[in-house]
Amino acid sequence: MPDGAAPVLDVRDLKTVFRTRGGEVHAVNSVSFDLRPGELLGVVGESGSGKSVTMMSLIGLLPSPPAEVRDGEVILQGRDILRASPEELRTIRGAKIGFIFQDPMTSLNPVFTVGNQIMEPLRVHLGMTKAQAEVRAAELLDLVGIPDAKRRLKDYPHQFSGGMRQRVMIAIALACDPAVLIADEPTTALDVTIQAQILELVKELRKKLGMAIVWITHDLGVIAGIADRVMVMYGGQVVEQATVKELFGNPRHPYTRALLKTVPSLSGGRASRLQVIEGQPPILTSDPTACPFRMRCAYAFDRCARENPRRRPVGPGHDVACHWDPEPAHA
Amino acid sequence: MLDAATPGTDKPRKLVEITDLKMHFPIRSGLLRRHTGDIKAVDGVTFDIYEGETLGLVGESGCGKSTCGRAILRLYEVTGGSVVIEGRDIAALGPEELRKTRPTMQMVFQDPQASLNPRMTVADIIGEPLNEHTTLSSKEKLARIYELMDQVGLNRAFANRYPHEFSGGQRQRIGIARALALNPKFIVCDEPIAALDVSIQAQVVNLLEDLQDKLGLTYLFISHDLSMVRHIADRVAVMYLGRIVELSPRDDLYEDPLHPYAKALLSAVPEPDPAHEAVRQRIILQGDVPSPANPPKGCNFCTRCPEVQPLCHQQDPDLIEVRPGRYVACHFVKPEKPTAGSTGGIEAKERNQQGERR
């Protein structure tokens, strides 16, 4: 993928707040990132780090109230979709941006056949006739590796296994040939051997179709195998962003470093004790004026409590939001 | 406690012996709810757990690992087989004897949200087993509750709070404290970290390891997280469709898995190392796990096995020792050579009948 190409998706200073009875929750704080054509951007973070909310905010999928996208812009192919009307958004969702959710059982409608659900975006967005849509739907099921595709169009979601359902979800997301595919923990609910099948499928589809993908996960192993670039989120903010090699080889943020150390590995040395990140993730009730990681950070100093660090470049394509200046890990 | 003087003894004895354990759930259908079949969730599982060790039990969802753990503690009425803990066959005990045996074996559940009563305070939850099985005065009970809270790293000041006021990791600590209340010897940990965030998982795993060192606990650690099992377990059993396909010491399994399913399972786990991931050869299994209501004829794994042979469709392989201490159920993993005198691991020399410490 060409490095200098214009991004398909450009997100600037996105801010999302939830209004609750207990006050405001600042779920997403000034998140910026871009996505280049054909690229796979991995988004890593723990639950509550804001990774899903960021992506839902992009395409207006959050219920409002309580959610409110307060600030920022989201440029998709040169157009700010944050300011698009609901009607316009509807033509974008599913057509230009495809979405794959974590749990394929709850995101498929149990009372419609799988064929019906794949044909829906084809007919709505592309204006296909029923016959055309049926042919295309069968092609799509075949593309995602479901055998006997034509016959299975008539089946209902419960007649598919978990892995197969996720393949159906991918088929729906790909139906209109979107420029951007957002996959929110698509393999988390699956078993490892099924996850391996899906990851293999996604790699193949990328080669064939070349869409840009945002892949949200908490599994660093999945990211290592599939992503080109990685964005690490913590407490509603992007704390580090780098190419996959750079991030795993030379992590700069204390959180990224700790995260990489806390996960046991399948090969190599076995630590007698796991490294621990002490404490709990932050509760994002106040406007972030300090570093969200400072309470759990081994390197925190007085400036971290006074000032929320901005992202600063530390290498080519590598930036980090931290006041502390570490030595490179591989020195 | 005769052997209490030799902690970390190098001749471990069997604490739990499981022989041909079967757990079938009936399928009833039709207007008359007639018994039309069985879900064979656990179908003939045999293994031992040595005192003080952590046995990892891994497999994919639906393979029967949780059912196996629950059947061992007799949270289900087992269909067949025996579970001998400290010389007593748990599977055959009457209700009153079983109740008296409960303190030696406890369980930590997967979802601390669902396994803690939302209307009970932390002190009530941790103290409930004490009410049931001991005759402590309320003052002694409270002292024990505080002691347990200290042990699992919960602040004593929170004793009167309710589960919803705690984070996931803390809730799991409450579940662990409850399991420890009666000084058990054997704890079944059923996916104790699956519901937690990565940064919290390490905290809970370290706590479990510390407690094991301090209290000499024996764990059956059920998990689908193969990396974490490599960290915590001494030996690992791999389950597939109600059967154990391989049982090996940890390092042997991870360095050189012998059963085709164990190989595929390990190769499917993504590693947090991009350089390694780029060159890694994966065994991608085709298809899905068959239904345990209708397992294939012959070897359970024959429908997905990359190395399948005609024999596999006819005959079910037994779990046999193919290397010292390594058990594999596959027709095509042959014993290396008959090792003279080896009877498969370490034999129990003596049997300790004493169950409780207090």
Tab-separated table of N, CA and C in Angstrom, chain A residues 7-8 22 29 54 60 96 107 113 115 126 147 154-155 194 199 220 226 268 272 290 293 303 324:
chain	number	residue	atom	x	y	z
A	7	PRO	N	-5.659	9.567	2.677
A	7	PRO	CA	-6.405	8.618	3.508
A	7	PRO	C	-7.854	8.493	3.036
A	8	VAL	N	-8.414	7.283	3.163
A	8	VAL	CA	-9.838	7.116	2.863
A	8	VAL	C	-10.678	7.652	4.002
A	22	GLY	N	-25.056	10.107	36.880
A	22	GLY	CA	-23.900	10.363	37.724
A	22	GLY	C	-22.968	11.424	37.163
A	29	ASN	N	-11.813	10.973	23.938
A	29	ASN	CA	-11.218	12.291	24.124
A	29	ASN	C	-10.212	12.623	23.032
A	54	THR	N	-15.454	4.927	19.856
A	54	THR	CA	-14.876	5.751	18.803
A	54	THR	C	-15.458	5.365	17.452
A	60	GLY	N	-22.389	7.394	13.562
A	60	GLY	CA	-23.666	7.720	14.191
A	60	GLY	C	-24.449	6.517	14.663
A	96	LYS	N	-20.663	2.517	2.123
A	96	LYS	CA	-19.265	2.959	2.067
A	96	LYS	C	-18.467	2.457	3.247
A	107	SER	N	-26.164	-9.994	16.329
A	107	SER	CA	-26.252	-8.973	15.294
A	107	SER	C	-26.939	-9.464	14.026
A	113	THR	N	-34.139	-15.048	6.930
A	113	THR	CA	-33.117	-15.957	6.412
A	113	THR	C	-31.834	-15.167	6.193
A	115	GLY	N	-30.039	-15.264	3.588
A	115	GLY	CA	-30.079	-14.684	2.246
A	115	GLY	C	-30.764	-13.324	2.255
A	126	LEU	N	-27.728	-0.530	-3.523
A	126	LEU	CA	-27.333	-0.654	-4.921
A	126	LEU	C	-28.531	-0.769	-5.860
A	147	PRO	N	-19.740	-23.356	2.081
A	147	PRO	CA	-20.033	-24.301	1.008
A	147	PRO	C	-21.524	-24.364	0.707
A	154	LYS	N	-31.208	-19.865	2.097
A	154	LYS	CA	-32.563	-20.044	2.635
A	154	LYS	C	-32.549	-20.424	4.110
A	155	ASP	N	-31.366	-20.597	4.667
A	155	ASP	CA	-31.279	-21.000	6.072
A	155	ASP	C	-31.350	-19.797	7.006
A	194	ILE	N	-11.373	-21.690	15.062
A	194	ILE	CA	-12.307	-20.982	14.176
A	194	ILE	C	-11.776	-19.576	13.906
A	199	LEU	N	-9.324	-15.365	10.418
A	199	LEU	CA	-8.176	-14.508	10.136
A	199	LEU	C	-7.600	-14.828	8.758
A	220	LEU	N	-3.521	-8.981	21.576
A	220	LEU	CA	-2.300	-8.507	20.922
A	220	LEU	C	-1.785	-9.514	19.900
A	226	ILE	N	-2.012	-9.645	11.908
A	226	ILE	CA	-2.889	-9.187	10.835
A	226	ILE	C	-2.715	-7.697	10.490
A	268	GLY	N	9.022	-19.406	23.691
A	268	GLY	CA	10.032	-18.591	24.346
A	268	GLY	C	10.026	-18.807	25.840
A	272	SER	N	8.439	-16.823	35.734
A	272	SER	CA	7.894	-17.526	36.885
A	272	SER	C	6.727	-16.734	37.464
A	290	ALA	N	-5.450	15.469	33.019
A	290	ALA	CA	-4.223	14.801	33.422
A	290	ALA	C	-4.093	13.524	32.616
A	293	PHE	N	-3.337	7.459	32.495
A	293	PHE	CA	-2.609	6.275	32.954
A	293	PHE	C	-1.773	6.551	34.203
A	303	ARG	N	4.349	16.338	36.489
A	303	ARG	CA	3.765	16.924	35.295
A	303	ARG	C	2.563	16.105	34.774
A	324	TRP	N	6.963	11.271	29.641
A	324	TRP	CA	8.205	10.587	29.988
A	324	TRP	C	8.961	10.242	28.712
